[in-house]
Steps between C-alpha positions, in 0.01 A plus 500: 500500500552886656337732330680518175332762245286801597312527170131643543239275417272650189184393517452429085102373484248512209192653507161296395560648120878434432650825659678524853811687673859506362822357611816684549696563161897373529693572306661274185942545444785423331518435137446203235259237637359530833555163583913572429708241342327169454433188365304276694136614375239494826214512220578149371394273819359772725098541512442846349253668786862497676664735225466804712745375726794352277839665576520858376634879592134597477268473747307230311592312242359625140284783653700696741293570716128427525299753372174289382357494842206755326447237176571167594169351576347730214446161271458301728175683649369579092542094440284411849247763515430404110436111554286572853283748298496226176668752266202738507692826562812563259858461629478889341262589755640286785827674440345852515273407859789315653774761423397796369160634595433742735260376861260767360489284180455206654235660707346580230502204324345281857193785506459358135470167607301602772246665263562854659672583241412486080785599379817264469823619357615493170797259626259310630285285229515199629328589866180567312406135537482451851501203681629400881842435477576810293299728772708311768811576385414888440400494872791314543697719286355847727654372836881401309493842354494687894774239618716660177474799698698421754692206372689614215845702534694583219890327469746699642785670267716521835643125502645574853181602674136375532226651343208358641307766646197362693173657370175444654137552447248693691239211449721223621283399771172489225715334278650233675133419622361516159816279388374257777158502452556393122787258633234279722171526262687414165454098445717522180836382571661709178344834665552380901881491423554840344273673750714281772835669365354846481392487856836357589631769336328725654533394843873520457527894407197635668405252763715268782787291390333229708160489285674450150640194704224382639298545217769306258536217791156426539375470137813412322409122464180547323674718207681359201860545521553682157647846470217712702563261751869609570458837381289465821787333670723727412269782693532270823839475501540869478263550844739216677789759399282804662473311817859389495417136438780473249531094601121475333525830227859249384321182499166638289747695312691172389167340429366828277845437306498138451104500401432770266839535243341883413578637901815309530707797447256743729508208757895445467542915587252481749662194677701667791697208752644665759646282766570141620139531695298622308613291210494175679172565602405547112620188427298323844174621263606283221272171447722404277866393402389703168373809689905524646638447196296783329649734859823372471533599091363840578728542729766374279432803294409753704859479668701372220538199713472215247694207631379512783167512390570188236631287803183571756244406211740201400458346847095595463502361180765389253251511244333875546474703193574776716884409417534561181469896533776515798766268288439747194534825702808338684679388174427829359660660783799240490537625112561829569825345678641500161596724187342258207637723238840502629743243402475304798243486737638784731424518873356851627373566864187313620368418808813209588307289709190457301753421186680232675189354668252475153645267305536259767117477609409521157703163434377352777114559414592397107680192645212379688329541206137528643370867414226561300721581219806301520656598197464867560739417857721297267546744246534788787791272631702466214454846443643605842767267448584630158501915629772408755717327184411105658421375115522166539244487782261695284562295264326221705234681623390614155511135410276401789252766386488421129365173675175667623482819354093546315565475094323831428728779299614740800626292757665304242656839372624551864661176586690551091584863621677387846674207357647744211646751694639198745612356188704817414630575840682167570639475174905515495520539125302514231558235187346365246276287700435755765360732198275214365342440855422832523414575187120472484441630806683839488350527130132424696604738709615789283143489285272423854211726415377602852118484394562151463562469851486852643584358847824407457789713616739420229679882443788445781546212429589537084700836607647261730582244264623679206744651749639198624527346168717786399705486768580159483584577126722769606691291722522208175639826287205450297440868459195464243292285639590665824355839334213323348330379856589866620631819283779680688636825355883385564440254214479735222795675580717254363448458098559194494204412698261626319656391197462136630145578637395620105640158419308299755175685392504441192614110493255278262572211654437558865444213743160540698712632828657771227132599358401533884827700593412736188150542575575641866780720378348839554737653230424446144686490168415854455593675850832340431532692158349830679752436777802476272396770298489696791850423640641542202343832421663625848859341349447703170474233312196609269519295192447196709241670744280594214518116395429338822228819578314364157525124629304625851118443380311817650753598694610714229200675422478617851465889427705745722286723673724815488743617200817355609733725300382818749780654716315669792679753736309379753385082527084531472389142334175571568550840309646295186236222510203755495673757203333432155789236334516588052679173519434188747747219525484173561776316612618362185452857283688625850782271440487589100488885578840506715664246240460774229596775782850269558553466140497879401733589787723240415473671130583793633156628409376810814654293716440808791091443469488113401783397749197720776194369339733133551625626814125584652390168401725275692407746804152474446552087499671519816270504829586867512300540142136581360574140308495240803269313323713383203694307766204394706421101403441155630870459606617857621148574686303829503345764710849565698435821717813518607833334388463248774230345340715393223678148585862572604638266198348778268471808681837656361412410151205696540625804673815526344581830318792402338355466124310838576818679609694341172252689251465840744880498424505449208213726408725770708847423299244611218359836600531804338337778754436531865150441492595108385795520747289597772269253416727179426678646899170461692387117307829388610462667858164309514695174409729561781248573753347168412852308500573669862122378639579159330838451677416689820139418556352224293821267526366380881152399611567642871477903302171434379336684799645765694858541370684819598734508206466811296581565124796778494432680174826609541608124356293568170729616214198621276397730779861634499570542156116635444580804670735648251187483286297724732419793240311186312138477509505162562730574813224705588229251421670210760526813778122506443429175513780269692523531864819318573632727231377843695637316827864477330517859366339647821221673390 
């Protein structure tokens, strides 16, 4: 092994009360789950003290980054230092000595237990009955408080840089012999351990590398091997590093991360192999097969190096639970292979040789069959086998693992998961009997509550599903159930469509597969009436609009946040959705309102201001308009910034101007001075402005950014004939107020 990563150790240890240095911040990417596209849940047969290292874009899994090096022992220490003094000082108080009190209130409260002292804080009640283990840990409690001093560094915002910043003491030498002195003459093991990791401690920042060794070496047999014990460890390993023993600071490193689950992450970062040497001499310390299996998986995820990792514990022991971590993190890896919500499980660029090589080893391992989890290899197989399209060899493998998989509700969920989606992707067309086979499984799927099993990662794999489903429809011509498993906007522009879909819906005698089908169509009875309504609206078609529009449930109350029947010089939909409204619409009373408008110009009756008033509506409708809303719905979408945003099969419906332009005209063939003239001129140059950015502009994604095609004003017949109207004051008003207008006349 050369030397392979140049990462700087970070020495993350814990002082004797639950605080100690930070690790480096990294930062967390990309968007949707950090863990990517996936199905194959780590959670369900992997032992949680590992979750910090499951696959992610984070630096850890969950957290990010580790920021609880200043809290994580803060429990722990409450819960011991309660039972060893029999519950006779409050956690309250415990909290407040261990964390938050001052050393002069701590020295104050040892002079009261010393008698030199009558008064005793307020915070304090429970010191007043003194007795020897509550004075020893005071005194105890005095000598932690000065190793704080120099022990404690704050976490670094800069993820790219260290922040440690060595601080010392000018006592070191009087404490580290006070630290000592209480070290040898305390008999009581509870006390002898916590002053042996505060002189560790402080041997490693304000002493010799060499004595925290020596000192750990010497005495570490006699000590329990709980938490203080590798928080001790942990100090050791740090003063190998110093001396540039990184064989030994690796191998207590590994052991720090494999005993005590709350350092494995501080242990992991710290863990720093740098070449063949010094790492085979790490492993020449191990007194164990177990010992190099805990190296090799560390180094498995330091370097992203799983496989090779799985096969060098394999050979140590087929049976380590050090496995199961590196098969998750390299089938979440191999996942990421893939596009789950595509139609097809879609290559994209990964690491070739790693892809070609996994699937292999992990068939090998789930063949042999003699892991400590069998069925988790098994399932893992048929997995691998069923991303690169082999179904009928997942099919087996999946078989083989229903065979020894545990009975309890998540890995069962798993296994169900995998063999649905294999299900779906093999299948060359789907019957009768294909839809019955699936049936309860897709409807299990489609009302999984995740707090049932909040483990599994079933999203991709339903978005995955009701994709393929409809594609396979599609190919079968079976356009509804096609649009049921996945709504596509192309549907609804043929009538007939959603004519049949209205029919489907609302069939009484649906089969079970039909009442499924129904229940995942996203579109319901009434966004088909909205939608119709809507389209037919557009086609001038009222009567019938206003009869779907009263069939669309409270789609039609939906108020329109601007008065839709304003003709602005200039566009401001902000300006009409703030100005007081005498009149609000909703959609139907819209629809009812430009009914009346049609009828009385088709009477005859002012057709010059109702043929505007009709004219300003079916602008204000458009995507141009104040009125965007009245088309916004389940079907046609909402919040579209900019034309793009509106799905190409409806995008000229909604930006057309030709119903606009119809009633500007007609409103002009109806005026009777020059101010309406003048007026009628500049709606209908506004319509063409629109039609020229819809045909030159918003017809082709590739103008969206940067295009270099300019409106010529001199194109726009309302600008033209608007200038014979210049004595007007509305002339006068769009100089004021409409820059392309001021561009064309030159001033």
């Amino acid at each position: 092994m050369k030397k392979i990563f140049s990462k700087k150790l970070w020495i993350a240890l814990i002082s004797g009360c639950g605080i100690g240095t930070g690790i480096a911040l990294a930062c967390a990417g990309g968007w949707g789950e950090e863990y990517g596209t996936s199905n194959f849940s780590p959670e369900i047969f992997v032992d949680s003290a590992y979750s910090p290292f499951f696959y992610s874009d984070q630096f850890y899994y969950g957290i990010g980054h580790d920021q609880s090096q200043q809290v994580r022992f803060n429990n722990s220490n409450i819960k011991e230092w309660s039972a060893y003094l029999n519950k006779q000082v409050s956690n309250t108080e415990l909290r407040y000595l261990l964390e938050t009190a001052s050393v002069a209130a701590v020295d104050s409260a040892a002079r009261y237990m010393s008698g030199k002292n009558k008064l005793l804080s307020a915070y304090l009640p429970s010191l007043k009955d003194k007795n020897k283990r509550v004075a020893a840990f005071i005194d105890y409690l005095q000598l932690a408080r000065q190793c704080e001093a120099f022990s404690l560094n704050e976490i670094s915002n800069d993820w790219e840089t260290d922040s440690t910043t060595k601080k010392t003491v000018k006592n070191a030498v009087a404490l580290n012999r006070n630290l000592d002195n209480s070290f040898a003459r305390t008999t009581d093991l509870f006390l002898k351990e916590r002053y042996w990791f505060q002189l560790i401690r402080s041997y490693f920042f304000n002493g010799s590398p060499q004595q925290a060794i020596d000192l750990f070496t010497s005495t570490e047999k006699v000590m329990p091997h709980d938490n203080m014990y590798y928080r001790s460890m942990a100090y050791a390993a740090g003063a190998f590093y110093k001396l540039k023993n990184y064989s030994s600071a690796n191998y207590y490193y590994s052991k720090v991360y494999d005993g005590c689950n709350e350092l494995k992450t501080t242990a992991h970062f710290s863990f720093h192999p740098q070449e063949e040497k010094d790492w085979n001499a790490t492993l020449a310390l191990c007194k164990s097969n177990d010992e190099k299996a805990t190296l090799w998986q560390m180094l498995g995820i330091f370097y992203s190096d799983e496989q090779r990792a799985i096969n060098e514990i394999y050979q140590l022991n087929p049976a380590s639970d050090k496995l199961e971590l590196l098969l998750a993190r390299a089938v979440n890896k191999y996942e990421q292979k893939f596009s789950l919500r595509e139609n097809n499980y879609t290559p994209v660029p990964v690491d070739t040789v790693a892809m070609t090589t996994l699937p292999a080893l992990v068939t090998r391992i789930a063949t042999a069959g003699n892991t400590g989890k069998p069925w988790a290899w098994q399932m893992a197989a048929g997995y691998l086998q069923m991303l690169d399209a082999k179904y009928p060899a997942a099919t087996v493998w999946f078989a083989r693992a229903a065979k020894t998989i545990p009975g309890s509700k998540a890995p069962q969920a798993q296994l169900r998961l995998l063999k649905l989606i294999n299900s779906i992707g093999q299948v060359k067309r789907i019957d009768a009997k294909f839809e019955n086979t699936v049936l309860n499984d897709i409807e299990w799927l489609s009302k999984f509550e995740g707090s049932t099993i909040p483990v599994l990662r079933y999203n991709d794999a339903f978005s995955w599903i009701k994709e393929k489903m409809a594609a396979k429809y599609l190919l079968q011509n079976e356009w509804v159930k096609s649009n049921c498993f996945s709504s596509k906007a192309g549907f609804y522009a043929d009538n007939k469509n959603v004519a049949d879909l209205k029919t489907f819906l609302v069939k009484n005698d649906k089969t079970a597969y039909e009442k499924l089908c129904a229940a995942l169509c996203v579109m319901k009875i009434p966004d088909l009436f909205a939608f119709q309504a809507i389209r037919l609206t557009y086609a001038d078609s009222l009567d019938a609009a206003i009869e779907k529009m009263a069939d669309a449930g409270p789609d039609n109350g939906i108020v329109l946040p601007g008065n839709p029947f304003n003709g602005r010089i200039q566009d401001c939909h902000d300006c009409d959705h703030a100005a007081a409204q005498k009149i609000k619409y909703s959609k139907l009373a819209f629809l009812k309102k430009i009914k009346e408008l049609k009828d009385k110009t088709t009477a005859g009756e002012d057709v010059y201001n109702n043929a505007l008033l009709l004219a300003n509506a079916y602008y204000n409708i458009s995507y141009f308009g104040n009125a965007r809303a009245f088309y916004e719905s389940n079907i046609l979408g909402s919040g579209h910034s900019d034309p793009y945003y509106i799905d190409s099969v409806f995008r000229k419906m909604l930006t057309a101007m030709g119903m606009a332009a119809k009633y500007y005209n007609l409103s002009l063939q109806n005026a009777s001075t020059d101010e309406q003239k003048a007026k009628c001129q500049y709606m209908l140059a506004k319509c063409q402005r629109n039609k020229w950015y819809n045909e030159n502009i918003y017809n082709s994604a590739e103008n969206r950014y940067g295009t270099e095609k300019l409106l010529d004003f001199t194109a726009l017949a309302g600008f033209r004939a608007l200038k014979q109207y210049s004595k007007t004051q509305y002339y006068k008003d769009v100089l004021n107020e409409c820059g392309y207008f001021k561009m064309y006349t030159g001033k």
